[in-house]
mmCIF file of C-alpha atoms in Angstrom:
data_model
loop_
_atom_site.group_PDB
_atom_site.id
_atom_site.type_symbol
_atom_site.label_atom_id
_atom_site.label_comp_id
_atom_site.label_asym_id
_atom_site.label_seq_id
_atom_site.Cartn_x
_atom_site.Cartn_y
_atom_site.Cartn_z
ATOM 1 C CA MET A 686 -14.896 5.946 30.792
ATOM 2 C CA ARG A 687 -17.668 7.309 32.945
ATOM 3 C CA VAL A 688 -19.030 5.816 36.130
ATOM 4 C CA MET A 689 -22.328 7.444 37.043
ATOM 5 C CA ALA A 690 -23.281 7.587 40.702
ATOM 6 C CA VAL A 691 -19.563 7.043 41.143
ATOM 7 C CA VAL A 692 -18.573 9.538 38.459
ATOM 8 C CA ILE A 693 -14.912 9.562 37.364
ATOM 9 C CA ALA A 694 -12.551 10.334 34.529
ATOM 10 C CA LEU A 695 -14.195 11.901 31.488
ATOM 11 C CA ALA A 696 -17.400 12.804 33.309
ATOM 12 C CA PHE A 697 -15.704 15.929 34.698
ATOM 13 C CA GLY A 698 -13.640 16.555 31.600
ATOM 14 C CA PHE A 699 -10.650 14.648 32.989
ATOM 15 C CA THR A 700 -8.687 12.946 30.235
ATOM 16 C CA GLN A 701 -5.597 10.824 30.177
ATOM 17 C CA PRO A 702 -3.712 8.811 27.611
ATOM 18 C CA ALA A 703 -5.225 5.388 28.107
ATOM 19 C CA ILE A 704 -5.435 2.057 26.369
ATOM 20 C CA ALA A 705 -7.759 -0.721 27.718
ATOM 21 C CA SER A 706 -9.394 -2.285 30.765
ATOM 22 C CA LEU A 707 -8.040 -3.441 34.097
ATOM 23 C CA THR A 708 -7.188 -7.164 33.737
ATOM 24 C CA GLY A 709 -7.921 -6.861 30.003
ATOM 25 C CA THR A 710 -5.851 -8.956 27.621
ATOM 26 C CA ILE A 711 -4.224 -7.999 24.340
ATOM 27 C CA ASP A 712 -6.813 -8.684 21.674
ATOM 28 C CA TYR A 713 -6.515 -8.115 17.924
ATOM 29 C CA THR A 714 -9.704 -9.992 17.035
ATOM 30 C CA ASN A 715 -11.812 -6.829 16.752
ATOM 31 C CA ASP A 716 -10.600 -5.203 13.549
ATOM 32 C CA ARG A 717 -12.852 -2.184 14.160
ATOM 33 C CA ALA A 718 -11.522 -1.081 17.571
ATOM 34 C CA VAL A 719 -10.059 2.402 17.165
ATOM 35 C CA PRO A 720 -8.333 4.940 19.429
ATOM 36 C CA LEU A 721 -9.405 8.575 19.556
ATOM 37 C CA MET A 722 -6.567 11.051 19.127
ATOM 38 C CA SER A 723 -6.280 14.696 20.179
ATOM 39 C CA SER A 724 -4.167 15.432 17.088
ATOM 40 C CA ALA A 725 -3.575 13.717 13.761
ATOM 41 C CA SER A 726 -0.247 12.332 15.010
ATOM 42 C CA ASP A 727 -1.010 11.791 18.713
ATOM 43 C CA LEU A 728 0.765 8.680 20.038
ATOM 44 C CA ASN A 729 -1.664 8.241 22.933
ATOM 45 C CA SER A 730 -5.297 7.259 22.922
ATOM 46 C CA ASN A 731 -7.753 9.761 24.378
ATOM 47 C CA GLY A 732 -10.804 7.567 24.304
ATOM 48 C CA SER A 733 -12.023 4.643 22.251
ATOM 49 C CA GLY A 734 -14.371 3.970 19.397
ATOM 50 C CA PHE A 735 -15.768 1.406 16.978
ATOM 51 C CA LEU A 736 -15.448 1.745 13.206
ATOM 52 C CA TYR A 737 -18.969 1.100 11.919
ATOM 53 C CA SER A 738 -18.188 1.917 8.281
ATOM 54 C CA PRO A 739 -15.260 3.578 6.474
ATOM 55 C CA ARG A 740 -16.075 7.099 7.736
ATOM 56 C CA ILE A 741 -18.431 6.502 10.666
ATOM 57 C CA VAL A 742 -17.187 5.803 14.199
ATOM 58 C CA PHE A 743 -19.359 4.994 17.223
ATOM 59 C CA THR A 744 -18.210 6.307 20.595
ATOM 60 C CA SER A 745 -19.574 7.690 23.846
ATOM 61 C CA ALA A 746 -21.014 11.188 23.895
ATOM 62 C CA HIS A 747 -18.762 12.288 26.743
ATOM 63 C CA THR A 748 -15.640 11.605 24.663
ATOM 64 C CA ALA A 749 -16.938 13.997 21.990
ATOM 65 C CA PHE A 750 -18.845 16.613 24.008
ATOM 66 C CA GLU A 751 -18.809 18.298 27.402
ATOM 67 C CA PHE A 752 -21.123 20.630 29.244
ATOM 68 C CA ARG A 753 -19.958 24.088 30.215
ATOM 69 C CA ASN A 754 -22.342 26.463 31.991
ATOM 70 C CA GLY A 755 -25.216 24.243 30.925
ATOM 71 C CA GLU A 756 -24.208 24.405 27.262
ATOM 72 C CA ARG A 757 -23.024 21.420 25.285
ATOM 73 C CA ILE A 758 -19.763 22.077 23.422
ATOM 74 C CA ASP A 759 -17.155 19.992 21.636
ATOM 75 C CA PHE A 760 -14.834 18.183 24.017
ATOM 76 C CA ARG A 761 -11.344 18.768 22.567
ATOM 77 C CA GLN A 762 -11.535 21.141 19.634
ATOM 78 C CA PHE A 763 -9.479 18.818 17.443
ATOM 79 C CA LEU A 764 -10.323 15.147 17.343
ATOM 80 C CA ALA A 765 -8.973 12.418 15.082
ATOM 81 C CA VAL A 766 -9.380 8.654 14.873
ATOM 82 C CA GLY A 767 -6.441 6.272 14.538
ATOM 83 C CA LYS A 768 -6.280 3.175 12.369
ATOM 84 C CA PRO A 769 -8.193 0.175 13.753
ATOM 85 C CA ASN A 770 -6.578 -2.665 15.667
ATOM 86 C CA THR A 771 -3.151 -1.025 15.660
ATOM 87 C CA ASN A 772 -0.254 -0.408 18.027
ATOM 88 C CA ILE A 773 -0.537 3.207 19.169
ATOM 89 C CA LYS A 774 3.206 3.836 18.780
ATOM 90 C CA THR A 775 3.176 2.790 15.130
ATOM 91 C CA ILE A 776 -0.266 4.067 14.211
ATOM 92 C CA GLY A 777 0.836 6.905 11.935
ATOM 93 C CA GLN A 778 -1.565 9.678 11.000
ATOM 94 C CA GLY A 779 -5.142 9.590 12.206
ATOM 95 C CA VAL A 780 -8.117 10.841 10.187
ATOM 96 C CA LYS A 781 -9.707 14.117 11.283
ATOM 97 C CA VAL A 782 -13.239 14.171 12.691
ATOM 98 C CA ILE A 783 -15.295 16.733 10.760
ATOM 99 C CA LYS A 784 -18.705 16.226 12.383
ATOM 100 C CA ARG A 785 -19.999 14.966 15.746
ATOM 101 C CA ILE A 786 -23.547 13.812 16.395
ATOM 102 C CA SER A 787 -24.917 12.887 19.817
ATOM 103 C CA ALA A 788 -28.150 11.379 21.022
ATOM 104 C CA SER A 789 -30.891 13.975 21.513
ATOM 105 C CA GLY A 790 -31.229 12.901 25.155
ATOM 106 C CA TYR A 791 -27.620 13.734 25.938
ATOM 107 C CA LEU A 792 -28.470 16.893 27.877
ATOM 108 C CA PRO A 793 -27.335 18.180 31.281
ATOM 109 C CA ASN A 794 -30.906 18.557 32.575
ATOM 110 C CA LYS A 795 -31.727 14.913 31.817
ATOM 111 C CA ASP A 796 -29.841 11.691 32.510
ATOM 112 C CA PRO A 797 -27.000 12.142 30.012
ATOM 113 C CA ASP A 798 -25.439 8.805 30.964
ATOM 114 C CA LEU A 799 -28.552 7.009 29.659
ATOM 115 C CA ASN A 800 -27.969 8.570 26.249
ATOM 116 C CA ASP A 801 -24.195 8.565 26.329
ATOM 117 C CA PHE A 802 -23.690 7.815 22.646
ATOM 118 C CA ALA A 803 -22.168 9.782 19.795
ATOM 119 C CA ILE A 804 -21.174 9.306 16.188
ATOM 120 C CA LEU A 805 -17.991 10.737 14.709
ATOM 121 C CA ILE A 806 -17.822 11.373 10.974
ATOM 122 C CA LEU A 807 -14.373 11.363 9.406
ATOM 123 C CA GLU A 808 -12.877 13.542 6.705
ATOM 124 C CA GLU A 809 -12.047 10.491 4.582
ATOM 125 C CA ASP A 810 -12.162 6.695 4.699
ATOM 126 C CA LEU A 811 -10.236 5.191 7.611
ATOM 127 C CA ALA A 812 -10.439 1.598 6.355
ATOM 128 C CA GLN A 813 -12.344 -0.265 3.671
ATOM 129 C CA VAL A 814 -14.993 -2.143 5.650
ATOM 130 C CA GLU A 815 -18.644 -3.002 5.155
ATOM 131 C CA PRO A 816 -21.162 -1.570 7.658
ATOM 132 C CA ALA A 817 -20.998 -3.654 10.821
ATOM 133 C CA GLN A 818 -23.729 -6.044 11.965
ATOM 134 C CA LEU A 819 -25.865 -4.333 14.645
ATOM 135 C CA LEU A 820 -27.891 -5.599 17.556
ATOM 136 C CA THR A 821 -31.671 -5.872 17.099
ATOM 137 C CA PRO A 822 -34.362 -6.249 19.801
ATOM 138 C CA ASP A 823 -34.899 -9.906 18.871
ATOM 139 C CA ILE A 824 -31.205 -10.725 19.005
ATOM 140 C CA GLN A 825 -30.894 -8.841 22.292
ATOM 141 C CA LYS A 826 -33.655 -10.945 23.835
ATOM 142 C CA GLU A 827 -31.909 -14.111 22.672
ATOM 143 C CA LEU A 828 -28.495 -13.008 23.986
ATOM 144 C CA VAL A 829 -29.777 -11.783 27.368
ATOM 145 C CA GLU A 830 -31.793 -14.911 27.962
ATOM 146 C CA SER A 831 -28.714 -17.043 27.243
ATOM 147 C CA ARG A 832 -26.498 -14.795 29.413
ATOM 148 C CA ALA A 833 -24.168 -14.489 26.447
ATOM 149 C CA ASP A 834 -20.494 -13.652 26.814
ATOM 150 C CA VAL A 835 -19.581 -10.260 25.392
ATOM 151 C CA LYS A 836 -16.364 -8.314 24.982
ATOM 152 C CA LEU A 837 -15.557 -4.824 26.214
ATOM 153 C CA HIS A 838 -12.988 -3.682 23.693
ATOM 154 C CA GLY A 839 -11.277 -0.389 24.333
ATOM 155 C CA PHE A 840 -8.119 1.643 24.768
ATOM 156 C CA GLY A 841 -8.037 2.391 28.494
ATOM 157 C CA ASN A 842 -5.737 2.371 31.510
ATOM 158 C CA ILE A 843 -4.624 -1.105 32.618
ATOM 159 C CA GLN A 844 -3.019 -0.270 35.961
ATOM 160 C CA ASP A 845 -4.616 -0.315 39.411
ATOM 161 C CA LEU A 846 -4.218 3.306 40.477
ATOM 162 C CA CYS A 847 -4.623 2.549 44.195
ATOM 163 C CA ALA A 848 -1.486 2.220 46.271
ATOM 164 C CA LEU A 849 -1.569 -0.089 49.267
ATOM 165 C CA GLY A 850 -4.005 1.314 51.838
ATOM 166 C CA GLU A 851 -5.148 4.195 49.609
ATOM 167 C CA SER A 852 -8.849 5.050 49.704
ATOM 168 C CA LEU A 853 -11.058 5.505 46.675
ATOM 169 C CA PRO A 854 -10.879 7.464 44.493
ATOM 170 C CA CYS A 855 -7.155 6.917 43.954
ATOM 171 C CA SER A 856 -4.584 8.975 42.129
ATOM 172 C CA THR A 857 -4.997 9.437 38.418
ATOM 173 C CA ASN A 858 -1.419 10.621 37.981
ATOM 174 C CA ARG A 859 0.225 7.246 37.518
ATOM 175 C CA PRO A 860 -1.687 5.396 34.799
ATOM 176 C CA GLN A 861 0.052 2.658 32.871
ATOM 177 C CA THR A 862 -1.060 2.582 29.276
ATOM 178 C CA SER A 863 -0.895 -0.223 26.779
ATOM 179 C CA GLU A 864 0.315 0.320 23.250
ATOM 180 C CA VAL A 865 -2.060 -2.292 21.840
ATOM 181 C CA PRO A 866 -5.838 -2.928 21.918
ATOM 182 C CA ARG A 867 -7.166 -5.019 24.821
ATOM 183 C CA SER A 868 -10.467 -6.587 25.765
ATOM 184 C CA LEU A 869 -12.283 -7.769 28.842
ATOM 185 C CA THR A 870 -14.939 -10.495 28.798
ATOM 186 C CA ALA A 871 -18.271 -9.757 30.468
ATOM 187 C CA LYS A 872 -21.673 -11.430 30.509
ATOM 188 C CA LEU A 873 -25.085 -10.036 29.616
ATOM 189 C CA HIS A 874 -27.747 -10.320 32.324
ATOM 190 C CA PRO A 875 -31.397 -9.363 32.800
ATOM 191 C CA TYR A 876 -31.808 -6.903 35.646
ATOM 192 C CA GLU A 877 -33.412 -9.629 37.771
ATOM 193 C CA ASP A 878 -30.008 -11.362 38.073
ATOM 194 C CA PHE A 879 -28.237 -8.490 39.780
ATOM 195 C CA PRO A 880 -29.447 -8.946 43.376
ATOM 196 C CA ASN A 881 -27.649 -12.301 43.316
ATOM 197 C CA LEU A 882 -24.630 -10.830 41.532
ATOM 198 C CA VAL A 883 -24.085 -7.645 43.524
ATOM 199 C CA GLY A 884 -26.517 -7.853 46.446
ATOM 200 C CA TYR A 885 -28.841 -5.016 45.464
ATOM 201 C CA GLU A 886 -31.496 -4.154 42.895
ATOM 202 C CA VAL A 887 -30.794 -2.467 39.604
ATOM 203 C CA PRO A 888 -32.169 1.103 39.841
ATOM 204 C CA GLN A 889 -35.409 1.566 37.952
ATOM 205 C CA ARG A 890 -33.848 4.134 35.627
ATOM 206 C CA LEU A 891 -31.416 1.518 34.314
ATOM 207 C CA ARG A 892 -33.770 -1.390 33.728
ATOM 208 C CA ASP A 893 -34.297 -0.780 30.023
ATOM 209 C CA GLN A 894 -30.559 -0.500 29.438
ATOM 210 C CA LEU A 895 -28.330 -3.284 28.150
ATOM 211 C CA LEU A 896 -26.818 -4.649 31.377
ATOM 212 C CA PHE A 897 -23.557 -6.581 31.664
ATOM 213 C CA PHE A 898 -21.345 -7.719 34.486
ATOM 214 C CA THR A 899 -17.708 -8.476 35.257
ATOM 215 C CA ALA A 900 -16.829 -9.840 38.674
ATOM 216 C CA GLY A 901 -14.528 -8.144 41.166
ATOM 217 C CA LYS A 902 -12.141 -5.385 40.146
ATOM 218 C CA ALA A 903 -12.106 -6.370 36.472
ATOM 219 C CA SER A 904 -13.693 -3.349 34.842
ATOM 220 C CA MET A 905 -13.583 -0.509 32.388
ATOM 221 C CA CYS A 906 -11.098 2.247 33.157
ATOM 222 C CA GLY A 907 -10.304 5.783 32.025
ATOM 223 C CA GLY A 908 -9.774 5.779 28.255
ATOM 224 C CA ASP A 909 -12.160 2.893 27.555
ATOM 225 C CA SER A 910 -15.002 5.339 27.011
ATOM 226 C CA GLY A 911 -16.572 4.886 23.609
ATOM 227 C CA GLY A 912 -15.138 1.407 23.165
ATOM 228 C CA SER A 913 -17.347 -1.391 21.916
ATOM 229 C CA LEU A 914 -19.490 -4.050 23.508
ATOM 230 C CA THR A 915 -19.556 -6.890 20.989
ATOM 231 C CA THR A 916 -20.139 -10.583 20.606
ATOM 232 C CA THR A 917 -19.881 -13.091 17.793
ATOM 233 C CA TYR A 918 -23.183 -13.837 16.121
ATOM 234 C CA ASN A 919 -23.629 -15.958 12.988
ATOM 235 C CA SER A 920 -19.827 -16.097 12.757
ATOM 236 C CA LYS A 921 -19.607 -12.305 12.519
ATOM 237 C CA ILE A 922 -18.801 -9.607 15.003
ATOM 238 C CA LEU A 923 -22.034 -8.082 16.328
ATOM 239 C CA TYR A 924 -21.986 -4.568 17.760
ATOM 240 C CA LEU A 925 -24.264 -4.230 20.794
ATOM 241 C CA ALA A 926 -23.478 -0.844 22.345
ATOM 242 C CA ASN A 927 -20.719 1.526 23.305
ATOM 243 C CA ILE A 928 -19.102 1.215 26.724
ATOM 244 C CA GLY A 929 -18.267 3.799 29.311
ATOM 245 C CA THR A 930 -21.119 4.037 31.858
ATOM 246 C CA ALA A 931 -21.435 2.052 35.072
ATOM 247 C CA GLU A 932 -22.318 2.165 38.754
ATOM 248 C CA ARG A 933 -20.132 0.992 41.632
ATOM 249 C CA ILE A 934 -17.440 -0.656 39.524
ATOM 250 C CA TYR A 935 -13.779 -0.451 40.556
ATOM 251 C CA ALA A 936 -12.612 1.472 37.473
ATOM 252 C CA CYS A 937 -8.897 0.959 38.168
ATOM 253 C CA GLY A 938 -9.394 2.708 41.510
ATOM 254 C CA GLN A 939 -10.903 5.890 40.113
ATOM 255 C CA SER A 940 -14.407 5.137 41.394
ATOM 256 C CA ARG A 941 -15.704 6.854 44.508
ATOM 257 C CA ILE A 942 -17.800 3.816 45.430
ATOM 258 C CA PHE A 943 -16.979 0.193 44.686
ATOM 259 C CA ASP A 944 -19.432 -2.460 45.871
ATOM 260 C CA GLY A 945 -16.753 -5.140 46.044
ATOM 261 C CA LYS A 946 -18.767 -7.352 43.686
ATOM 262 C CA GLY A 947 -18.343 -5.814 40.245
ATOM 263 C CA GLY A 948 -21.017 -3.145 40.024
ATOM 264 C CA ILE A 949 -23.473 -2.610 37.174
ATOM 265 C CA ASN A 950 -22.324 -1.824 33.640
ATOM 266 C CA TYR A 951 -24.972 -0.426 31.330
ATOM 267 C CA SER A 952 -25.448 1.092 27.874
ATOM 268 C CA GLN A 953 -28.253 1.927 25.500
ATOM 269 C CA PRO A 954 -28.495 -0.833 22.839
ATOM 270 C CA ILE A 955 -27.408 0.447 19.437
ATOM 271 C CA TYR A 956 -30.799 -0.074 17.789
ATOM 272 C CA LYS A 957 -32.033 2.863 19.877
ATOM 273 C CA TYR A 958 -29.868 5.098 17.696
ATOM 274 C CA LEU A 959 -30.804 4.004 14.191
ATOM 275 C CA ASP A 960 -32.012 7.547 13.470
ATOM 276 C CA LEU A 961 -28.546 8.922 14.310
ATOM 277 C CA ILE A 962 -26.896 6.277 12.147
ATOM 278 C CA LYS A 963 -29.210 7.201 9.270
ATOM 279 C CA GLU A 964 -28.340 10.878 9.758
ATOM 280 C CA ALA A 965 -24.648 10.042 9.705
ATOM 281 C CA GLU A 966 -24.999 7.859 6.607
ATOM 282 C CA GLU A 967 -26.908 10.599 4.785
ATOM 283 C CA PHE A 968 -24.184 13.093 5.702
ATOM 284 C CA VAL A 969 -21.483 10.734 4.405
ATOM 285 C CA SER A 970 -23.505 10.091 1.251
ATOM 286 C CA GLN A 971 -23.725 13.846 0.624
ATOM 287 C CA GLN A 972 -20.059 14.189 1.547
ATOM 288 C CA LYS A 973 -19.122 11.585 -1.077
ATOM 289 C CA ALA A 974 -21.459 13.178 -3.628
ATOM 290 C CA ASN A 975 -19.733 16.526 -3.027
ATOM 291 C CA GLU A 976 -16.338 14.868 -3.358
ATOM 292 C CA LYS A 977 -17.420 13.186 -6.600
ATOM 293 C CA ALA A 978 -18.760 16.469 -7.951
ATOM 294 C CA ALA A 979 -15.506 18.178 -6.995
ATOM 295 C CA ALA A 980 -13.499 15.340 -8.547
ATOM 296 C CA ASP A 981 -15.626 15.445 -11.713
ATOM 297 C CA LEU A 982 -15.206 19.229 -11.889
ATOM 298 C CA LYS A 983 -11.451 18.920 -11.413
ATOM 299 C CA ALA A 984 -11.301 16.153 -14.022
ATOM 300 C CA LYS A 985 -13.231 18.414 -16.440
ATOM 301 C CA GLN A 986 -10.999 21.359 -15.624
ATOM 302 C CA ASP A 987 -7.935 19.156 -16.105
ATOM 303 C CA ALA A 988 -9.374 17.863 -19.400
ATOM 304 C CA ASP A 989 -10.181 21.419 -20.506
ATOM 305 C CA ALA A 990 -6.700 22.549 -19.493
ATOM 306 C CA LYS A 991 -5.181 19.622 -21.389
ATOM 307 C CA ALA A 992 -7.321 20.380 -24.442
ATOM 308 C CA ALA A 993 -6.348 24.057 -24.217
ATOM 309 C CA ALA A 994 -2.684 23.097 -23.889
ATOM 310 C CA GLU A 995 -2.981 20.745 -26.860
ATOM 311 C CA LEU A 996 -4.767 23.440 -28.878
ATOM 312 C CA LYS A 997 -2.075 25.976 -27.942
ATOM 313 C CA ALA A 998 0.634 23.442 -28.871
ATOM 314 C CA LYS A 999 -1.117 22.805 -32.214
ATOM 315 C CA GLN A 1000 -1.485 26.528 -32.852
ATOM 316 C CA GLU A 1001 2.165 27.050 -32.034
ATOM 317 C CA ALA A 1002 3.112 24.102 -34.280
ATOM 318 C CA ASP A 1003 0.910 25.499 -37.061
ATOM 319 C CA ALA A 1004 2.425 28.946 -36.571
ATOM 320 C CA LYS A 1005 5.917 27.448 -36.693
ATOM 321 C CA ALA A 1006 5.044 25.468 -39.830
ATOM 322 C CA ALA A 1007 3.550 28.599 -41.395
ATOM 323 C CA ALA A 1008 6.652 30.586 -40.479
ATOM 324 C CA GLU A 1009 8.889 27.875 -41.932
ATOM 325 C CA LEU A 1010 6.743 27.763 -45.108
ATOM 326 C CA LYS A 1011 6.929 31.573 -45.420
ATOM 327 C CA ALA A 1012 10.668 31.467 -44.856
ATOM 328 C CA LYS A 1013 10.982 28.832 -47.616
ATOM 329 C CA GLN A 1014 8.716 30.829 -49.894
ATOM 330 C CA ASP A 1015 10.744 33.964 -49.177
ATOM 331 C CA ALA A 1016 13.953 32.010 -49.846
ATOM 332 C CA ASP A 1017 12.485 30.617 -53.087
ATOM 333 C CA ALA A 1018 11.330 34.093 -54.121
ATOM 334 C CA LYS A 1019 14.778 35.500 -53.343
ATOM 335 C CA ALA A 1020 16.435 32.705 -55.355
ATOM 336 C CA ALA A 1021 13.987 33.286 -58.216
ATOM 337 C CA ALA A 1022 14.670 37.031 -58.070
ATOM 338 C CA GLU A 1023 18.408 36.419 -58.029
ATOM 339 C CA LEU A 1024 18.067 33.992 -60.970
ATOM 340 C CA LYS A 1025 15.939 36.517 -62.869
ATOM 341 C CA ALA A 1026 18.424 39.263 -62.080
ATOM 342 C CA LYS A 1027 21.244 37.054 -63.386
ATOM 343 C CA GLN A 1028 19.213 36.150 -66.473
ATOM 344 C CA ASP A 1029 18.417 39.815 -67.016
ATOM 345 C CA ALA A 1030 22.082 40.695 -66.600
ATOM 346 C CA ASP A 1031 23.116 37.898 -68.965
ATOM 347 C CA ALA A 1032 20.495 39.005 -71.493
ATOM 348 C CA LYS A 1033 21.659 42.592 -71.178
ATOM 349 C CA ALA A 1034 25.259 41.537 -71.606
ATOM 350 C CA ALA A 1035 24.346 39.408 -74.636
ATOM 351 C CA THR A 1036 22.380 42.279 -76.124
ATOM 352 C CA LYS A 1037 25.254 44.637 -75.499
ATOM 353 C CA ALA A 1038 27.705 42.169 -77.035
ATOM 354 C CA ALA A 1039 25.428 41.646 -80.003
ATOM 355 C CA ALA A 1040 25.086 45.402 -80.442
ATOM 356 C CA ALA A 1041 28.792 45.842 -80.138
ATOM 357 C CA ALA A 1042 29.333 43.035 -82.608
ATOM 358 C CA LYS A 1043 26.781 44.568 -84.936
ATOM 359 C CA ALA A 1044 28.355 47.961 -84.602
ATOM 360 C CA ALA A 1045 31.739 46.492 -85.157
ATOM 361 C CA ALA A 1046 30.434 44.576 -88.164
ATOM 362 C CA ALA A 1047 29.057 47.768 -89.572
ATOM 363 C CA MET A 1048 32.519 49.379 -89.488
ATOM 364 C CA LYS A 1049 34.349 46.514 -91.329
ATOM 365 C CA THR A 1050 35.283 46.467 -95.048
ATOM 366 C CA THR A 1051 36.246 43.645 -97.383
ATOM 367 C CA ILE A 1052 39.153 43.588 -99.798
ATOM 368 C CA THR A 1053 40.255 40.997 -102.391
ATOM 369 C CA CYS A 1054 43.810 39.791 -102.314
ATOM 370 C CA VAL A 1055 45.553 37.758 -105.053
ATOM 371 C CA LYS A 1056 48.658 35.741 -105.260
ATOM 372 C CA GLY A 1057 49.200 34.253 -108.612
ATOM 373 C CA LYS A 1058 46.119 32.415 -109.442
ATOM 374 C CA LEU A 1059 45.021 32.441 -105.751
ATOM 375 C CA THR A 1060 42.417 34.893 -104.553
ATOM 376 C CA LYS A 1061 41.412 35.606 -100.824
ATOM 377 C CA LYS A 1062 38.932 38.059 -99.390
ATOM 378 C CA VAL A 1063 39.835 39.780 -96.120
ATOM 379 C CA THR A 1064 37.191 41.594 -93.994
ATOM 380 C CA ALA A 1065 38.230 43.856 -91.168
ATOM 381 C CA VAL A 1066 37.992 47.401 -89.904
ATOM 382 C CA LYS A 1067 41.291 47.998 -91.632
ATOM 383 C CA PRO A 1068 41.694 44.942 -93.877
ATOM 384 C CA VAL A 1069 45.267 43.988 -94.926
ATOM 385 C CA CYS A 1070 46.225 41.283 -97.397
ATOM 386 C CA PRO A 1071 48.169 38.415 -96.002
ATOM 387 C CA LYS A 1072 51.895 38.243 -96.686
ATOM 388 C CA GLY A 1073 52.619 37.321 -100.288
ATOM 389 C CA TYR A 1074 49.243 38.611 -101.452
ATOM 390 C CA LYS A 1075 48.490 41.821 -103.176
ATOM 391 C CA LYS A 1076 45.348 43.854 -103.019
ATOM 392 C CA LYS A 1077 43.501 43.516 -106.288
#
């Protein structure tokens, strides 16, 4: 939170783990309130934000940037955003911020507190939400005229830092942080109301800002910076502006000047930054297009790899089948050769036997043997008449 004219906390680069306003109450009704984290697994909030859409977070510029030697640089090199509407101690991993955009008027040689607004773009979706309903000039006129109640929803310190008798600004070394989101109710006012509220005029430089008031010490504190100013409109949450700039509020005792009344809280209405929102949406659109192209390319590469693997498997199967067919053909050829060899051997043996038989037949002679009236022919190499017969 930043208090201009009574500048504290993040204005000088001072940060602390912090979670919601002094006298704020635990409030889970804003399902877009998010804590800023200095690492993906930080268990303390280091600022607040509002989840506008799945990858776009609204916050204050001084939670995202700082000035060093007149140059604007990133405040905290690593920045992540935790899940919305969650207990810090059970929040799990946050989503990394990959781009920060601030209002063009957020410059050290101007009035940076009048343009203290930034957009954080996340690496991936934080939650599946539709773009939030935003304040318009016509709605603002209606709400201011009716002095509408609004909520300051953030993740800031909830303890009065002033010990008994201690003078402002008080110690920042003993903050008490809440583990859950909290809110504080305020009321919108036209600048003409403030002399009766605080006893002095709203400075001219603040008169075109969105002005709101909380009485007494109830106020934003360190860590609320970037939180949301919202109301319910047409039964939906309506985002008005980010919180974190004020004059003469108590700020949990961190303020240098407290008017005893409640001071002046102010912010630029969100419709002043539609160009930044458009820039952020175009970046996210390109981001998603790049992701889709990368996903499509990977899907094609995976499909090509699968097709190549299937082709290789088919080729290997075909090669195996061919090898098995060749092996069978070789086995069949071997069996046929063995059969032919056997047939050839059998034929050779038969021929040899026939030749031998023929040769043997050629060597035989036939004789006629008689026994009484009986006659018998005997053929042999050396024919002999049977017993009882005589050669004729």
